[in-house]
Coordinates of C-alpha atoms in Angstrom, one line a residue:
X592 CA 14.5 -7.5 23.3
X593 CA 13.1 -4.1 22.5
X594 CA 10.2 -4.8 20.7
X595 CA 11.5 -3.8 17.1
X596 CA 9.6 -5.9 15.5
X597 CA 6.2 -4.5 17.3
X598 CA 7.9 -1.0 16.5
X599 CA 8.5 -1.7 12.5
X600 CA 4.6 -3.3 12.1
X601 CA 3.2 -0.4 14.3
X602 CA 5.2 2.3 11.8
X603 CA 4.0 0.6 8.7
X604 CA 0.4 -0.6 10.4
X605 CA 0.1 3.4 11.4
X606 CA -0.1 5.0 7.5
X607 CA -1.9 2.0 6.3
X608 CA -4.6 2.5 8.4
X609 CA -4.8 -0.6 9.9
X610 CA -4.8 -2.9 13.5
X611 CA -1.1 -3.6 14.1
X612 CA -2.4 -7.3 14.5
X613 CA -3.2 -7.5 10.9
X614 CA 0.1 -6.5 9.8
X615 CA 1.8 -10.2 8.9
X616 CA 5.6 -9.9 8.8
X617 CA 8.5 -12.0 7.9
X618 CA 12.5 -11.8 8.7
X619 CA 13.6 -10.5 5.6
X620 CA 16.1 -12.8 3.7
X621 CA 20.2 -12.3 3.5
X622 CA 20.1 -9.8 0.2
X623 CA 21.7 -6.6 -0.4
X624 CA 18.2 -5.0 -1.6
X625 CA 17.6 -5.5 2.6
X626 CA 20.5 -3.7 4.3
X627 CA 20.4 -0.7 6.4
X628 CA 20.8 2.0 4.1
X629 CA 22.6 4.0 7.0
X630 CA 25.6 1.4 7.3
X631 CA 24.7 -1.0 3.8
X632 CA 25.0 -3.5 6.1
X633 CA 22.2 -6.4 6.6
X634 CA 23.2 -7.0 10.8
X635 CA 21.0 -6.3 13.9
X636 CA 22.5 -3.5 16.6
X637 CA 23.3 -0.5 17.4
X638 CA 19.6 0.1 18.8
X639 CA 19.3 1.6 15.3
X640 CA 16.1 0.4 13.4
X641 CA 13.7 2.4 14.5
X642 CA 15.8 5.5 13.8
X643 CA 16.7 4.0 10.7
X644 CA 13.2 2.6 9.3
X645 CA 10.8 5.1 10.7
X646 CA 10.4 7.2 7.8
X647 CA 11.1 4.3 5.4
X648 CA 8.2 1.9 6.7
X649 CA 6.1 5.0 7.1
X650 CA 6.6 5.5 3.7
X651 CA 5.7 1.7 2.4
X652 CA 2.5 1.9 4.3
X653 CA 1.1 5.3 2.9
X654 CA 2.2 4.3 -0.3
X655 CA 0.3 1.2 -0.2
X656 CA -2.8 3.2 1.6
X657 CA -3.0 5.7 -1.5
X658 CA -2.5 2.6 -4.0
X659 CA -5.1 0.8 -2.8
X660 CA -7.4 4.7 -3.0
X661 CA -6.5 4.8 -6.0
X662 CA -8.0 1.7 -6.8
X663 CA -11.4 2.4 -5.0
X664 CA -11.1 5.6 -7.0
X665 CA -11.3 3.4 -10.2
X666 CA -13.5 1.3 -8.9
X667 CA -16.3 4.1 -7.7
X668 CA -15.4 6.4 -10.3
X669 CA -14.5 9.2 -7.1
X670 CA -12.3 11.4 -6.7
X671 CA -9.3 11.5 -3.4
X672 CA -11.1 14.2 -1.5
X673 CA -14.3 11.9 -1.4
X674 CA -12.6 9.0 -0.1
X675 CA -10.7 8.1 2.6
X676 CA -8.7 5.0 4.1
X677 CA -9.8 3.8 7.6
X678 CA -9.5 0.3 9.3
X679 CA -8.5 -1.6 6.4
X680 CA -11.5 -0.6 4.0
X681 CA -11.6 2.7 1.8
X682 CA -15.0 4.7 2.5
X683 CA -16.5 8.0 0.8
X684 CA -17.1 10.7 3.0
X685 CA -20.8 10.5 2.2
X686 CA -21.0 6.6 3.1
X687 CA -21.7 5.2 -0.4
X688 CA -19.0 3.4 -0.8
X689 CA -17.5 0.8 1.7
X690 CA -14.7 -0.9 0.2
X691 CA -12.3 -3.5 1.9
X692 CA -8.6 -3.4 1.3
X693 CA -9.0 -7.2 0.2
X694 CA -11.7 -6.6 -2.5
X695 CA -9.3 -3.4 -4.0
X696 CA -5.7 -5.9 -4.4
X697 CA -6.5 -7.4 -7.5
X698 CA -7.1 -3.3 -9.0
X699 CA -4.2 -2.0 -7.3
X700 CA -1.9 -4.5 -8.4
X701 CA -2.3 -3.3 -11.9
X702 CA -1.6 0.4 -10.9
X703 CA 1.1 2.6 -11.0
X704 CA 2.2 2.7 -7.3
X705 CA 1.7 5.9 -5.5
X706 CA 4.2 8.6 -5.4
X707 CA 4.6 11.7 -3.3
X708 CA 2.3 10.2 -0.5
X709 CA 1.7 12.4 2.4
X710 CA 2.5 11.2 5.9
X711 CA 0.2 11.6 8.6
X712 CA 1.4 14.5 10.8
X713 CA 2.2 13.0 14.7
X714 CA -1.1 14.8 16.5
X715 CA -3.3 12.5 14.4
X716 CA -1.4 9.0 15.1
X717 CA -3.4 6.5 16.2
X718 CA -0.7 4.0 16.9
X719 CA 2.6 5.4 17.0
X720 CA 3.6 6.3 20.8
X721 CA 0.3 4.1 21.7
X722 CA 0.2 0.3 20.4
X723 CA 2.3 -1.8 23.3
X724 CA 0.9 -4.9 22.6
X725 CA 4.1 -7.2 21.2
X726 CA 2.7 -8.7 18.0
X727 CA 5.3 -11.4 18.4
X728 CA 4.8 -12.2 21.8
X729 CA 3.0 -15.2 21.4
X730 CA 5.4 -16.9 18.6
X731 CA 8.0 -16.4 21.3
X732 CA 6.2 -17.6 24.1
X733 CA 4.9 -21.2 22.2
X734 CA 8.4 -21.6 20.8
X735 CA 6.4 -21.3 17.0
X736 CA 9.2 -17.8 16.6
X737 CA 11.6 -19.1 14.0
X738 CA 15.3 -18.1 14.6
X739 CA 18.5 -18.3 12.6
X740 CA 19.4 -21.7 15.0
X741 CA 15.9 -23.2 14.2
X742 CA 17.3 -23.8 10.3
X743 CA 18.7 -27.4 9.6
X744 CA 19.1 -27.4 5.5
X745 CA 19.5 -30.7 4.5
X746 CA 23.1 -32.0 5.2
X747 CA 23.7 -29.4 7.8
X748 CA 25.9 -30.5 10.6
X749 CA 26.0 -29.0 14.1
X750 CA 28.6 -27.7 15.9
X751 CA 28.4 -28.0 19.9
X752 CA 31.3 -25.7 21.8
X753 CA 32.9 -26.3 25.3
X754 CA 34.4 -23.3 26.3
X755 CA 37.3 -22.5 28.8
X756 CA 35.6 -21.6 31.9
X757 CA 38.2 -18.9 32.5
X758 CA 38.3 -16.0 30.8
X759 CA 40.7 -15.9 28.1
X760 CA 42.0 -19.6 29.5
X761 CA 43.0 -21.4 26.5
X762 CA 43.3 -25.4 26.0
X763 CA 46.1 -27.2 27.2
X764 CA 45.4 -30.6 25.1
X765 CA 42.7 -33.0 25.1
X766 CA 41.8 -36.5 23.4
X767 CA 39.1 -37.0 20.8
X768 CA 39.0 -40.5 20.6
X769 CA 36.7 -41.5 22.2
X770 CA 34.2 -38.7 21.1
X771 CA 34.7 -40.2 17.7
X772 CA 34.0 -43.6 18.3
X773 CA 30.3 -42.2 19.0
X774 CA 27.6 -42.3 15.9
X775 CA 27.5 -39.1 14.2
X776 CA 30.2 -37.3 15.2
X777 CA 32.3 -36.5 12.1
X778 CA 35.2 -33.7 13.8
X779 CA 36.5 -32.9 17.1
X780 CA 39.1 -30.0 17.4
X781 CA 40.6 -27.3 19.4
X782 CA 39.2 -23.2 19.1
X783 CA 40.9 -20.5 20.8
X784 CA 39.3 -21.1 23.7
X785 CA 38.1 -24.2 23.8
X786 CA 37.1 -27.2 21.9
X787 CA 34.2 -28.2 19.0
X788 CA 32.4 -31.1 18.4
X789 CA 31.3 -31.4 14.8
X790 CA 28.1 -34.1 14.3

């Protein structure tokens, strides 16, 4: 609901020198390799991500911008000061070379990766503090977003919950039968507060 996921693409889109818009992304997987290295836990809240990730994804962009100059260095036989990184394409300041980040991949995947990259200081952001366009909007608006609840591995079973409708009220019995007799439905049984059904 904050528009983390606009402000993790707009970090990383920011030092690659890219749109925002061009920046794919993906919900990272359940792995230990993805958990917040503040609380090494993998878990959404605390409003922390941004505080968390800005340097981080800063970081993974610039290093990917200088890998991929380093491959247009390679590839023009220039040095770093007569090339720069701009709107997905590496260009030399004399206009020789015009390079797009696609045609540098295959090079830069055979590189070292860049170390000690520079960030860009805050007065020459193009997109931090400036992109407010939500680059997930649309998945969310034509139902396309895909959310933990959207998964059904094969021989999943859903669980459906009637709650107490008084807080903390708790359940005083019921009968299952004839929730059972119905197709499907494999469980019936009593929660805390109220009662599943299992199909």
């Amino acid at each position: 609901g904050q528009g983390v996921v606009t402000g993790m693409v707009t970090l990383v889109a920011e030092e690659l020198e890219v749109h925002p818009e061009r920046i794919g992304y993906a919900m990272a997987p359940v792995h230990s390799a993805f958990a917040d290295p503040e609380m090494r836990l993998q878990i959404t809240g605390g409003s922390a991500s941004i505080r968390v990730y800005h340097e981080i994804l800063r970081q993974v962009g610039a290093t990917a911008r200088e890998t991929l100059v380093a491959a247009a260095m390679q590839q023009s036989g220039l040095d770093r000061a007569s090339l720069e990184a701009r709107d997905g394409r590496v260009r030399s300041t004399d206009g020789a070379v015009d390079l797009a980040y696609a045609d540098l991949v295959a090079i830069a995947r055979a590189l070292p990766v860049a170390s000690d990259v520079a960030l860009k200081p805050a007065n020459q952001w193009q997109w931090i503090g400036h992109y407010d366009q939500r680059v997930d909007a649309q998945a969310k608006t034509d139902g396309s977003a895909r959310f933990g609840m959207d998964a059904s591995p094969d021989g999943c079973l859903t669980a459906v919950l009637l709650r107490c409708p008084w807080f903390d009220g708790a359940i005083e019995s019921f009968n299952a039968e004839q929730a059972l007799e119905h197709p499907g439905v494999v469980a019936v049984f009593a929660t805390e507060h109220g009662v599943a059904v299992v199909a």
